[in-house]
Short mmCIF file of C-alpha atoms in Angstrom, two decimals:
data_model
loop_
_atom_site.label_atom_id
_atom_site.label_comp_id
_atom_site.label_asym_id
_atom_site.label_seq_id
_atom_site.Cartn_x
_atom_site.Cartn_y
_atom_site.Cartn_z
CA MET A 1 -101.59 -214.78 173.07
CA ALA A 2 -100.63 -211.87 170.69
CA ASN A 3 -101.54 -208.28 171.75
CA PRO A 4 -104.96 -207.17 170.78
CA ALA A 5 -105.23 -205.46 167.55
CA ILE A 6 -106.26 -201.87 166.52
CA LEU A 7 -107.23 -201.94 162.86
CA THR A 8 -107.26 -199.00 160.60
CA VAL A 9 -108.67 -198.84 157.05
CA ASP A 10 -108.45 -195.92 154.56
CA ASP A 11 -108.08 -196.09 150.72
CA ASP A 12 -106.02 -192.93 150.66
CA PRO A 13 -102.31 -194.28 151.28
CA ALA A 14 -101.15 -190.99 152.81
CA VAL A 15 -104.01 -190.86 155.32
CA SER A 16 -103.70 -194.59 156.01
CA ARG A 17 -100.14 -194.24 156.83
CA ALA A 18 -100.67 -191.15 158.95
CA VAL A 19 -103.43 -192.73 161.14
CA ALA A 20 -101.48 -195.96 161.55
CA ARG A 21 -98.29 -193.97 162.48
CA ASP A 22 -100.02 -191.94 165.08
CA VAL A 23 -101.88 -194.87 166.67
CA ARG A 24 -98.60 -196.98 166.74
CA ARG A 25 -96.72 -194.14 168.32
CA ARG A 26 -99.14 -194.04 171.39
CA TYR A 27 -100.29 -197.67 171.55
CA GLY A 28 -97.78 -199.76 169.74
CA ASP A 29 -96.30 -201.31 172.95
CA ARG A 30 -99.60 -202.82 174.00
CA TYR A 31 -101.55 -203.19 170.88
CA ARG A 32 -100.74 -204.59 167.43
CA VAL A 33 -101.71 -201.98 164.68
CA VAL A 34 -103.07 -203.53 161.51
CA ARG A 35 -103.49 -201.28 158.44
CA ALA A 36 -105.57 -201.95 155.32
CA ASP A 37 -106.31 -199.96 152.25
CA SER A 38 -109.87 -201.05 151.50
CA GLY A 39 -112.91 -202.53 153.15
CA GLU A 40 -112.30 -205.90 151.46
CA ALA A 41 -108.70 -206.15 152.56
CA ALA A 42 -109.73 -205.08 156.02
CA LEU A 43 -112.41 -207.87 156.33
CA ALA A 44 -109.79 -210.42 155.09
CA ALA A 45 -107.46 -209.28 157.80
CA LEU A 46 -110.27 -209.49 160.54
CA ARG A 47 -111.06 -213.05 159.38
CA GLU A 48 -107.46 -214.10 159.73
CA ILE A 49 -107.36 -212.59 163.21
CA LYS A 50 -110.50 -214.38 164.15
CA LEU A 51 -109.18 -217.84 162.88
CA ARG A 52 -106.09 -217.20 165.10
CA GLY A 53 -108.29 -216.73 168.12
CA GLU A 54 -106.86 -213.21 168.60
CA GLN A 55 -108.75 -210.04 169.59
CA VAL A 56 -109.58 -206.69 168.04
CA ALA A 57 -110.11 -203.70 170.30
CA VAL A 58 -110.71 -200.69 168.06
CA ILE A 59 -111.54 -200.35 164.28
CA LEU A 60 -111.02 -196.94 162.62
CA ALA A 61 -112.61 -196.87 159.21
CA ASP A 62 -112.71 -194.06 156.59
CA TYR A 63 -116.32 -193.22 155.46
CA ARG A 64 -115.51 -192.61 151.62
CA MET A 65 -114.08 -195.79 150.29
CA PRO A 66 -115.00 -197.27 147.02
CA VAL A 67 -116.86 -200.47 146.58
CA MET A 68 -117.47 -200.74 150.39
CA ASN A 69 -117.81 -197.51 152.40
CA GLY A 70 -116.92 -197.19 156.00
CA ILE A 71 -120.42 -197.80 157.32
CA GLN A 72 -120.85 -200.92 155.20
CA PHE A 73 -117.45 -202.28 156.39
CA LEU A 74 -118.19 -201.71 159.99
CA GLU A 75 -121.55 -203.48 159.73
CA ALA A 76 -119.71 -206.50 158.26
CA ALA A 77 -116.92 -206.21 160.91
CA MET A 78 -119.53 -206.32 163.74
CA ASP A 79 -120.25 -209.99 162.83
CA LEU A 80 -116.70 -210.92 163.32
CA PHE A 81 -115.77 -208.82 166.34
CA PRO A 82 -119.04 -207.42 168.00
CA ARG A 83 -116.98 -206.19 171.09
CA ALA A 84 -114.56 -203.97 168.98
CA ARG A 85 -115.15 -200.32 169.37
CA ARG A 86 -116.01 -198.51 166.17
CA VAL A 87 -114.81 -195.18 164.94
CA LEU A 88 -115.69 -193.61 161.58
CA LEU A 89 -113.29 -191.15 159.96
CA THR A 90 -115.19 -188.46 158.15
CA ALA A 91 -114.79 -185.07 156.41
CA TYR A 92 -116.74 -182.21 157.63
CA ALA A 93 -119.35 -182.73 154.90
CA ASP A 94 -119.99 -186.40 155.90
CA THR A 95 -121.26 -185.68 159.46
CA ASP A 96 -124.81 -186.71 158.43
CA ALA A 97 -123.33 -190.10 157.40
CA ALA A 98 -121.79 -190.36 160.86
CA ILE A 99 -125.03 -189.67 162.59
CA ASP A 100 -126.69 -192.35 160.46
CA ALA A 101 -123.81 -194.76 161.37
CA ILE A 102 -124.76 -194.31 165.10
CA ASN A 103 -128.02 -196.05 164.45
CA ILE A 104 -126.74 -198.56 161.78
CA VAL A 105 -123.57 -199.93 163.42
CA ASP A 106 -123.88 -198.57 166.99
CA LEU A 107 -120.90 -196.27 166.30
CA ASP A 108 -118.86 -195.39 169.32
CA HIS A 109 -117.44 -192.16 167.89
CA TYR A 110 -116.71 -190.28 164.76
CA LEU A 111 -113.47 -188.25 163.98
CA LEU A 112 -113.22 -185.33 161.57
CA LYS A 113 -110.24 -185.31 159.37
CA PRO A 114 -107.60 -183.89 159.98
CA TRP A 115 -107.24 -185.05 163.69
CA ASP A 116 -104.13 -182.94 164.34
CA PRO A 117 -102.85 -182.57 166.93
CA PRO A 118 -103.53 -186.26 167.96
CA GLU A 119 -102.78 -185.51 171.61
CA GLU A 120 -106.04 -183.43 171.71
CA LYS A 121 -108.25 -184.92 169.01
CA LEU A 122 -107.30 -188.56 168.67
CA TYR A 123 -105.59 -189.96 171.63
CA PRO A 124 -108.39 -188.98 174.29
CA VAL A 125 -110.97 -190.68 172.16
CA LEU A 126 -108.88 -193.86 171.74
CA ASP A 127 -107.90 -193.96 175.43
CA ASN A 128 -111.66 -193.90 176.45
CA LEU A 129 -112.61 -196.61 173.85
CA LEU A 130 -109.73 -198.89 174.79
CA GLU A 131 -110.64 -198.49 178.49
CA LEU A 132 -114.38 -199.43 177.68
CA TRP A 133 -113.26 -202.35 175.62
CA ALA A 134 -111.00 -203.76 178.31
CA ALA A 135 -113.81 -203.37 180.93
CA THR A 136 -116.26 -205.32 178.79
CA PRO A 137 -116.42 -209.07 179.60
CA ASP A 138 -115.35 -211.18 176.50
CA THR A 139 -118.33 -213.34 176.36
CA SER A 140 -118.00 -213.82 172.72
CA ALA A 141 -114.42 -215.28 172.71
CA THR A 142 -115.83 -218.75 173.42
CA GLU A 143 -119.42 -219.51 173.05
CA THR A 144 -122.06 -219.97 175.72
CA ARG A 145 -124.48 -222.83 174.80
CA VAL A 146 -127.91 -223.59 176.00
CA ILE A 147 -129.35 -227.10 175.69
CA GLY A 148 -133.05 -227.52 176.24
CA HIS A 149 -136.40 -228.69 174.99
CA ARG A 150 -138.40 -226.62 172.49
CA TRP A 151 -141.58 -226.34 174.52
CA SER A 152 -140.03 -226.05 177.96
CA ALA A 153 -140.80 -223.09 180.32
CA PRO A 154 -137.42 -223.44 182.19
CA SER A 155 -135.53 -223.53 178.84
CA PHE A 156 -137.30 -220.48 177.67
CA ALA A 157 -136.46 -218.72 181.04
CA VAL A 158 -132.79 -219.44 180.62
CA ARG A 159 -132.73 -218.12 177.11
CA ASP A 160 -134.80 -215.15 177.96
CA PHE A 161 -132.51 -214.20 180.86
CA LEU A 162 -129.23 -214.52 178.78
CA ALA A 163 -130.81 -212.55 175.86
CA ARG A 164 -132.21 -209.69 178.04
CA ASN A 165 -128.80 -209.45 179.79
CA LEU A 166 -127.09 -209.16 176.29
CA VAL A 167 -125.12 -212.46 176.82
CA PRO A 168 -124.56 -214.08 173.39
CA PHE A 169 -125.40 -217.84 173.32
CA ARG A 170 -126.21 -220.73 170.95
CA TRP A 171 -129.45 -222.66 171.41
CA LEU A 172 -129.39 -226.47 170.91
CA LEU A 173 -132.29 -228.95 171.23
CA ALA A 174 -131.61 -231.82 173.54
CA ASP A 175 -132.98 -234.37 170.94
CA GLU A 176 -130.68 -233.17 168.28
CA PRO A 177 -127.20 -234.76 167.59
CA GLU A 178 -125.03 -231.91 168.87
CA GLY A 179 -127.17 -231.29 171.95
CA GLY A 180 -127.13 -234.92 172.75
CA ARG A 181 -123.24 -235.09 172.30
CA LEU A 182 -122.76 -232.19 174.71
CA LEU A 183 -125.06 -233.79 177.27
CA ALA A 184 -123.17 -237.00 177.14
CA ALA A 185 -119.90 -235.16 177.51
CA ALA A 186 -121.14 -233.53 180.69
CA ASP A 187 -122.54 -236.88 181.95
CA LEU A 188 -126.04 -235.43 181.80
CA SER A 189 -129.29 -236.59 180.17
CA PRO A 190 -132.20 -234.86 178.55
CA ALA A 191 -134.02 -234.99 181.94
CA ASP A 192 -131.53 -232.48 183.38
CA VAL A 193 -132.32 -229.74 180.90
CA PRO A 194 -131.92 -226.78 180.69
CA VAL A 195 -128.21 -227.12 180.62
CA VAL A 196 -125.90 -224.13 180.07
CA ILE A 197 -122.25 -224.82 178.91
CA THR A 198 -120.35 -221.70 179.91
CA SER A 199 -117.55 -220.19 177.86
CA ASP A 200 -115.04 -221.85 180.11
CA GLY A 201 -116.58 -225.31 179.54
CA LYS A 202 -118.45 -225.61 182.87
CA ALA A 203 -121.87 -227.43 182.60
CA LEU A 204 -124.65 -225.96 184.63
CA ALA A 205 -127.72 -228.24 184.93
CA MET A 206 -131.06 -226.34 185.60
CA PRO A 207 -129.22 -223.33 187.01
CA SER A 208 -130.79 -220.60 188.98
CA GLU A 209 -130.58 -217.14 187.69
CA SER A 210 -128.08 -216.16 190.36
CA ASP A 211 -125.88 -219.12 189.48
CA LEU A 212 -126.09 -218.36 185.73
CA ALA A 213 -125.20 -214.68 186.31
CA SER A 214 -122.17 -215.38 188.28
CA HIS A 215 -120.91 -217.68 185.48
CA VAL A 216 -121.49 -215.52 182.54
CA GLY A 217 -119.75 -212.40 183.93
CA LEU A 218 -122.57 -210.52 185.65
CA SER A 219 -121.85 -208.98 189.05
CA THR A 220 -123.86 -210.24 191.97
CA THR A 221 -121.92 -209.15 195.05
CA PRO A 222 -121.48 -205.55 196.10
CA ALA A 223 -117.96 -204.22 196.58
CA SER A 224 -119.02 -202.28 199.68
CA ASP A 225 -121.68 -202.39 202.43
CA PHE A 226 -122.47 -198.64 202.35
CA TYR A 227 -123.14 -196.22 199.42
CA ASP A 228 -124.31 -192.70 198.84
CA VAL A 229 -127.28 -193.87 196.91
CA ILE A 230 -128.79 -197.22 196.01
CA VAL A 231 -130.94 -197.32 192.90
CA VAL A 232 -133.38 -200.35 192.83
CA GLY A 233 -134.50 -201.30 189.29
CA ALA A 234 -132.33 -201.09 186.12
CA GLY A 235 -135.00 -199.89 183.57
CA PRO A 236 -134.72 -196.51 181.86
CA ALA A 237 -135.42 -194.64 185.06
CA GLY A 238 -132.93 -196.62 187.18
CA LEU A 239 -130.24 -196.44 184.45
CA GLY A 240 -130.76 -192.70 184.07
CA ALA A 241 -130.36 -192.26 187.90
CA ALA A 242 -127.28 -194.42 188.04
CA VAL A 243 -125.56 -192.59 185.23
CA TYR A 244 -126.27 -189.12 186.67
CA ALA A 245 -125.50 -190.15 190.29
CA ALA A 246 -122.16 -191.78 189.49
CA SER A 247 -121.19 -189.05 187.00
CA GLU A 248 -121.61 -186.40 189.76
CA GLY A 249 -119.30 -188.38 192.17
CA LEU A 250 -121.87 -190.19 194.32
CA ARG A 251 -120.92 -193.77 195.33
CA THR A 252 -123.72 -195.54 193.49
CA VAL A 253 -124.94 -199.12 193.29
CA LEU A 254 -127.71 -200.27 190.93
CA VAL A 255 -129.59 -203.38 191.95
CA GLU A 256 -131.65 -205.35 189.44
CA GLN A 257 -133.53 -208.62 190.01
CA ARG A 258 -133.59 -209.81 186.39
CA ALA A 259 -132.10 -207.84 183.44
CA THR A 260 -131.16 -204.25 182.65
CA GLY A 261 -133.50 -202.38 180.48
CA GLY A 262 -136.78 -203.38 182.06
CA GLN A 263 -139.73 -203.53 179.62
CA ALA A 264 -138.08 -200.89 177.45
CA GLY A 265 -135.21 -203.35 177.04
CA GLN A 266 -137.42 -205.87 175.33
CA SER A 267 -138.54 -203.48 172.73
CA SER A 268 -137.53 -204.34 169.12
CA ARG A 269 -137.52 -200.66 168.05
CA ILE A 270 -138.20 -197.35 169.77
CA GLU A 271 -138.64 -194.65 167.28
CA ASN A 272 -139.86 -191.67 169.28
CA TYR A 273 -136.85 -191.40 171.54
CA LEU A 274 -135.02 -188.04 171.18
CA GLY A 275 -131.73 -188.22 169.18
CA PHE A 276 -132.51 -191.45 167.30
CA PRO A 277 -134.38 -190.52 164.12
CA GLU A 278 -134.05 -193.85 162.60
CA GLY A 279 -135.08 -195.52 165.93
CA VAL A 280 -133.17 -197.65 168.38
CA SER A 281 -133.79 -201.09 169.78
CA GLY A 282 -134.35 -201.36 173.52
CA ALA A 283 -131.22 -203.74 173.79
CA GLN A 284 -129.08 -201.13 172.13
CA LEU A 285 -130.28 -198.33 174.39
CA THR A 286 -129.85 -200.60 177.42
CA ASP A 287 -126.29 -201.57 176.40
CA ARG A 288 -125.22 -197.86 176.02
CA ALA A 289 -126.85 -196.78 179.23
CA ARG A 290 -125.26 -199.84 181.10
CA ARG A 291 -121.88 -198.92 179.60
CA GLN A 292 -122.28 -195.28 180.61
CA ALA A 293 -123.07 -196.24 184.23
CA LEU A 294 -120.10 -198.52 184.49
CA LYS A 295 -117.92 -195.90 182.83
CA PHE A 296 -118.70 -193.36 185.65
CA GLY A 297 -118.07 -195.95 188.33
CA ALA A 298 -121.53 -197.17 189.19
CA GLU A 299 -121.80 -200.77 190.38
CA ILE A 300 -124.49 -202.99 188.78
CA LEU A 301 -125.72 -205.90 190.68
CA SER A 302 -127.80 -208.63 188.93
CA THR A 303 -130.28 -211.28 190.19
CA ARG A 304 -130.65 -209.53 193.57
CA GLU A 305 -134.27 -209.62 194.85
CA VAL A 306 -135.15 -206.74 197.19
CA VAL A 307 -137.66 -207.72 199.72
CA GLY A 308 -137.53 -205.04 202.39
CA LEU A 309 -136.73 -201.39 203.03
CA GLU A 310 -136.42 -199.60 206.33
CA ALA A 311 -134.86 -196.56 207.96
CA ALA A 312 -131.83 -197.20 210.16
CA GLY A 313 -131.05 -193.94 211.62
CA THR A 314 -129.98 -191.57 208.81
CA ALA A 315 -129.25 -194.51 206.55
CA ARG A 316 -131.77 -196.41 204.33
CA LEU A 317 -131.41 -200.16 204.47
CA LEU A 318 -132.43 -202.59 201.76
CA ARG A 319 -132.93 -206.24 202.65
CA PHE A 320 -132.49 -209.00 199.99
CA GLY A 321 -134.24 -212.29 199.65
CA ASP A 322 -130.99 -214.19 200.64
CA GLY A 323 -130.93 -212.54 204.00
CA THR A 324 -128.18 -210.08 203.28
CA SER A 325 -128.60 -206.21 203.35
CA LEU A 326 -127.18 -203.07 201.81
CA ALA A 327 -127.26 -199.49 203.24
CA ALA A 328 -126.94 -196.04 201.72
CA HIS A 329 -127.65 -192.41 202.61
CA ALA A 330 -130.54 -192.41 200.13
CA ALA A 331 -132.49 -194.70 197.78
CA VAL A 332 -134.17 -194.28 194.41
CA LEU A 333 -136.85 -196.80 193.64
CA ALA A 334 -137.26 -197.37 189.89
CA THR A 335 -138.67 -200.93 189.86
CA GLY A 336 -141.00 -200.22 186.95
CA VAL A 337 -144.11 -202.35 186.16
CA ALA A 338 -144.91 -205.82 185.09
CA TYR A 339 -147.41 -206.83 182.48
CA ARG A 340 -150.73 -207.80 184.16
CA ARG A 341 -151.59 -211.56 183.85
CA LEU A 342 -154.45 -212.55 181.53
CA ASP A 343 -157.03 -214.44 183.56
CA ALA A 344 -158.41 -216.96 181.11
CA PRO A 345 -158.61 -220.73 181.50
CA GLY A 346 -155.60 -222.72 180.47
CA LEU A 347 -153.13 -219.85 180.02
CA SER A 348 -151.23 -220.07 183.33
CA ASP A 349 -150.36 -223.61 182.74
CA LEU A 350 -148.91 -222.73 179.22
CA THR A 351 -146.85 -219.80 180.29
CA GLY A 352 -143.43 -220.20 178.75
CA ARG A 353 -144.78 -222.94 176.45
CA GLY A 354 -146.57 -220.81 173.77
CA VAL A 355 -147.96 -218.13 176.18
CA PHE A 356 -145.60 -215.21 176.75
CA TYR A 357 -145.87 -211.92 178.57
CA GLY A 358 -143.82 -209.32 176.63
CA SER A 359 -142.05 -209.48 173.43
CA ALA A 360 -140.09 -212.68 174.07
CA ALA A 361 -137.72 -211.65 171.15
CA THR A 362 -135.80 -214.96 171.35
CA GLU A 363 -139.01 -216.66 170.18
CA ALA A 364 -139.42 -214.50 166.91
CA PRO A 365 -137.37 -216.73 164.54
CA SER A 366 -139.31 -219.85 165.69
CA CYS A 367 -142.69 -218.17 164.43
CA SER A 368 -141.54 -218.34 160.91
CA GLY A 369 -144.48 -219.00 158.67
CA GLU A 370 -146.96 -219.31 161.32
CA ASP A 371 -150.00 -217.31 162.78
CA ILE A 372 -149.42 -215.46 166.04
CA TYR A 373 -151.69 -213.60 168.35
CA ILE A 374 -150.88 -210.47 170.34
CA VAL A 375 -153.17 -209.08 173.09
CA GLY A 376 -152.97 -205.43 173.81
CA GLY A 377 -153.23 -202.10 171.97
CA ALA A 378 -150.49 -199.84 173.51
CA ASN A 379 -147.06 -199.00 172.02
CA SER A 380 -145.27 -202.15 173.25
CA ALA A 381 -147.84 -204.33 171.52
CA GLY A 382 -147.46 -202.37 168.21
CA GLN A 383 -143.65 -202.52 168.36
CA ALA A 384 -143.82 -206.30 168.97
CA ALA A 385 -146.33 -206.82 166.07
CA LEU A 386 -144.02 -205.12 163.62
CA HIS A 387 -141.05 -207.14 164.87
CA PHE A 388 -142.97 -210.45 164.53
CA ALA A 389 -144.26 -209.46 161.19
CA ARG A 390 -140.76 -210.01 159.78
CA TYR A 391 -141.11 -213.68 160.68
CA ALA A 392 -144.75 -214.81 161.03
CA ARG A 393 -147.16 -215.58 158.23
CA ARG A 394 -149.78 -213.40 159.90
CA VAL A 395 -149.95 -211.28 163.11
CA HIS A 396 -153.38 -210.89 164.77
CA ILE A 397 -153.67 -207.97 167.22
CA LEU A 398 -156.57 -208.44 169.59
CA ILE A 399 -157.88 -205.27 171.38
CA ARG A 400 -160.88 -204.87 173.60
CA GLY A 401 -161.72 -201.38 172.25
CA ALA A 402 -162.90 -200.15 168.94
CA SER A 403 -159.48 -199.01 167.55
CA LEU A 404 -155.88 -198.43 168.39
CA THR A 405 -156.21 -194.62 168.43
CA SER A 406 -156.72 -194.31 172.08
CA SER A 407 -153.76 -196.23 173.31
CA MET A 408 -151.16 -196.30 170.49
CA SER A 409 -148.87 -193.57 169.14
CA ARG A 410 -149.96 -192.37 165.83
CA TYR A 411 -146.57 -193.25 164.05
CA LEU A 412 -146.93 -196.84 165.14
CA ILE A 413 -150.63 -197.04 163.99
CA GLU A 414 -149.59 -195.93 160.65
CA GLN A 415 -146.79 -198.58 160.37
CA VAL A 416 -149.11 -201.29 161.56
CA GLU A 417 -151.81 -200.19 158.96
CA ARG A 418 -149.19 -200.38 156.21
CA GLU A 419 -148.01 -203.91 157.13
CA PRO A 420 -150.04 -206.29 155.05
CA CYS A 421 -149.57 -209.34 157.34
CA ILE A 422 -150.92 -207.54 160.42
CA THR A 423 -154.68 -207.70 161.18
CA VAL A 424 -156.29 -205.76 163.99
CA HIS A 425 -159.35 -207.29 165.63
CA PRO A 426 -161.37 -204.84 167.59
CA HIS A 427 -163.87 -205.75 170.41
CA THR A 428 -162.01 -209.12 170.77
CA GLU A 429 -160.58 -210.92 173.81
CA VAL A 430 -158.99 -214.28 174.57
CA VAL A 431 -161.24 -216.35 176.89
CA GLY A 432 -159.25 -219.63 176.92
CA GLY A 433 -156.06 -221.39 175.68
CA TYR A 434 -155.49 -225.24 175.26
CA GLY A 435 -152.77 -227.61 174.55
CA ASP A 436 -150.87 -230.60 175.99
CA GLU A 437 -147.14 -229.88 175.70
CA HIS A 438 -147.64 -226.45 174.37
CA LEU A 439 -150.29 -223.97 173.31
CA GLU A 440 -152.29 -225.48 170.47
CA THR A 441 -155.50 -223.41 170.28
CA LEU A 442 -157.14 -220.29 171.52
CA THR A 443 -160.69 -219.36 172.08
CA VAL A 444 -161.45 -215.76 171.24
CA CYS A 445 -164.69 -213.81 171.89
CA ASP A 446 -166.20 -210.97 169.88
CA ARG A 447 -167.42 -208.74 172.60
CA SER A 448 -169.69 -206.71 170.36
CA THR A 449 -171.67 -209.98 169.44
CA GLY A 450 -170.91 -212.31 172.19
CA THR A 451 -169.85 -214.97 169.62
CA THR A 452 -166.77 -217.25 170.23
CA ARG A 453 -164.43 -219.05 167.85
CA THR A 454 -161.48 -221.32 168.12
CA VAL A 455 -158.21 -220.60 166.26
CA LYS A 456 -155.10 -222.80 165.83
CA THR A 457 -152.03 -221.34 167.04
CA SER A 458 -148.79 -222.01 169.19
CA TRP A 459 -147.98 -218.32 169.96
CA LEU A 460 -149.71 -215.88 172.20
CA PHE A 461 -147.95 -212.70 173.31
CA ILE A 462 -149.62 -210.56 176.02
CA PHE A 463 -149.08 -206.82 176.57
CA ILE A 464 -151.99 -205.77 178.95
CA GLY A 465 -152.02 -203.16 181.64
CA ALA A 466 -149.24 -202.59 184.10
CA GLU A 467 -148.79 -203.69 187.76
CA PRO A 468 -146.20 -202.00 189.98
CA ARG A 469 -143.63 -204.06 191.69
CA THR A 470 -144.31 -202.68 195.18
CA ASN A 471 -145.75 -205.42 197.24
CA TRP A 472 -142.57 -205.51 199.27
CA LEU A 473 -143.08 -201.90 200.17
CA GLU A 474 -146.42 -202.49 202.09
CA GLY A 475 -146.42 -200.37 205.25
CA VAL A 476 -143.09 -198.61 204.25
CA VAL A 477 -144.12 -195.96 201.81
CA SER A 478 -147.49 -194.53 200.75
CA ARG A 479 -148.98 -196.01 197.66
CA ASP A 480 -152.09 -195.39 195.76
CA ALA A 481 -154.99 -197.89 195.29
CA ARG A 482 -153.22 -199.64 192.44
CA GLY A 483 -149.86 -199.90 194.17
CA PHE A 484 -147.97 -196.98 192.70
CA ILE A 485 -145.76 -195.03 194.89
CA VAL A 486 -147.06 -191.58 195.82
CA THR A 487 -144.38 -188.70 195.95
CA GLY A 488 -143.86 -185.05 196.54
CA PRO A 489 -146.83 -182.60 196.77
CA ALA A 490 -149.32 -185.62 196.17
CA LEU A 491 -148.47 -186.78 199.65
CA LEU A 492 -150.01 -183.60 201.29
CA ARG A 493 -153.62 -183.89 202.23
CA ASP A 494 -155.25 -180.57 203.19
CA GLY A 495 -151.88 -179.09 203.78
CA GLN A 496 -150.98 -181.90 206.21
CA ARG A 497 -147.77 -183.94 205.77
CA PRO A 498 -148.03 -187.76 205.54
CA ALA A 499 -148.39 -189.71 208.84
CA GLY A 500 -145.04 -190.48 210.26
CA TRP A 501 -143.13 -187.74 208.32
CA SER A 502 -140.37 -186.74 210.68
CA LEU A 503 -138.91 -183.57 209.00
CA PRO A 504 -139.99 -179.97 209.26
CA ARG A 505 -140.14 -179.52 205.57
CA ASP A 506 -142.53 -180.79 202.98
CA PRO A 507 -141.48 -183.78 200.84
CA TYR A 508 -139.21 -182.95 197.93
CA HIS A 509 -140.64 -183.62 194.34
CA LEU A 510 -140.15 -187.45 193.69
CA GLU A 511 -139.63 -188.00 197.37
CA SER A 512 -141.80 -190.81 198.94
CA SER A 513 -143.50 -190.71 202.42
CA LEU A 514 -140.13 -192.10 203.92
CA PRO A 515 -137.64 -189.26 203.80
CA GLY A 516 -134.54 -189.99 201.67
CA VAL A 517 -136.37 -192.50 199.55
CA PHE A 518 -137.38 -191.35 196.12
CA ALA A 519 -139.32 -192.89 193.18
CA ALA A 520 -138.83 -192.49 189.51
CA GLY A 521 -140.32 -193.75 186.32
CA ASP A 522 -143.25 -196.08 185.79
CA VAL A 523 -143.42 -197.11 189.46
CA ARG A 524 -144.39 -193.59 190.48
CA ALA A 525 -148.01 -192.61 190.71
CA ASP A 526 -149.23 -190.37 187.76
CA SER A 527 -145.96 -190.63 185.97
CA VAL A 528 -145.84 -190.46 182.13
CA LYS A 529 -145.24 -194.04 180.86
CA ARG A 530 -142.70 -193.27 178.26
CA VAL A 531 -138.97 -194.06 178.04
CA ALA A 532 -137.83 -190.52 177.77
CA SER A 533 -139.89 -189.49 180.77
CA ALA A 534 -138.54 -192.37 182.81
CA VAL A 535 -134.88 -191.39 181.98
CA GLY A 536 -135.68 -187.72 182.89
CA GLU A 537 -137.18 -188.71 186.20
CA GLY A 538 -134.08 -190.79 187.04
CA ALA A 539 -131.87 -187.82 186.28
CA MET A 540 -134.25 -185.54 188.29
CA ALA A 541 -134.19 -187.96 191.25
CA VAL A 542 -130.39 -187.42 191.51
CA THR A 543 -130.86 -183.59 191.78
CA VAL A 544 -133.33 -184.06 194.68
CA VAL A 545 -131.06 -186.64 196.29
CA HIS A 546 -128.31 -184.04 196.30
CA ARG A 547 -130.75 -181.60 198.13
CA TYR A 548 -131.52 -184.28 200.71
CA LEU A 549 -127.84 -185.12 201.35
CA GLU A 550 -126.85 -181.54 201.70
CA ALA A 551 -129.51 -180.93 204.24
CA GLN A 552 -128.39 -183.87 206.48
#
């Protein structure tokens, strides 16, 4: 196969020649440098490269081009080569446009013209981007396909797992011609679905998440049996801890049972996160954080269920559901929370078949032209409502209280109120769900009058409450009445240290009742349930981990 390409596009011939010359001088022996003088010509070159089955590693585009500017070009180029790293060439006056491009095209870097000397201003940037590109699994080179039934909970679980782990895939119905042909080619039948056809042509019938992870490029096996710090949970707090720990030279492993990003990773748009004035999707934020952690040398293990934690001398030992274990000097628990189950007749049997917990973004296009119902009045429910409003005929938000003001951020309330297809139903709760193969009707109750009514719908998305994932810590660390991990000064009662505390000092901030084990993010008692707060606690946990390690 031909060398991967580095594509440059600039409508100024002199600048175009200069950037291509500098890039070729440094990388010409390993990469093919392709030069274009307009966005249209560059797209034509990319299409030709795509048809030949070749790859593009980096795209450098000038911002000020006629007809199609650099941001518009990069947005179109992403459809052809989503893995390619993107650089915008700008003049000093265009830095605002470059900042906009970070949100619009997930820009990796912007370079100010001129970039002389390239040894200082160009090559270090490209070296880093080429290294990141080479380290990213090429899951888009050949397509992963998922074959299943429309109203199948296992089929939904596979699609949700792939989507949340940012693995591109194509969804095919088993009773459609192409799905049937693929099943026949794999010597399987519709009874064997869900079936995943991996990028290398291997057919996986009803795969477990661990099997699926190992076949789509996710790491499931640690490279070592001992680390400086183990981080459990890859939501914002866990990713923040992994990035800061690895960047400061600690041997770091991040363990996640399902998918990086946690609940925040499912958000269609986070608009109050610092540094993203136009908002950022949870998937984008997760992808960037994951790439940062890997860049600094952290390991990320997927589909590993942690079932036990114990002290082993000065080490802290994690036990996994498969019987294996992993040890470290310290541990950071960032397991987050799960949405509380809605206890109403019929709903449990329909989970994954019209009843979903969380945003289930993979289902949004299927809701086109239909009525959907959302239970919950916090930010996650508001973000989901706005996302589904792009597809559904009408979005109904059901809340037990009188209004959204006590639980949802003001900016989200204003957006919900401006969206004509969203209706908020106060004092309303779901008291039953019914259907055969999938959800068909809901019974809802007006709590202010006690009257009930039945509505037809195939879609219910639930965002109620938060339950910490800490049952596996029973008897290991102190938890409050709801199961959240108690840390730091909150562990002291009348000046007395927690029972079993073996050190002469008080617990550090964020430290649990087991020395050397810290908690960060939503799982910690009395934490602020916001993405920025979770990231901050993850970073802060690394600071106290350093204090703990230095004292050993």
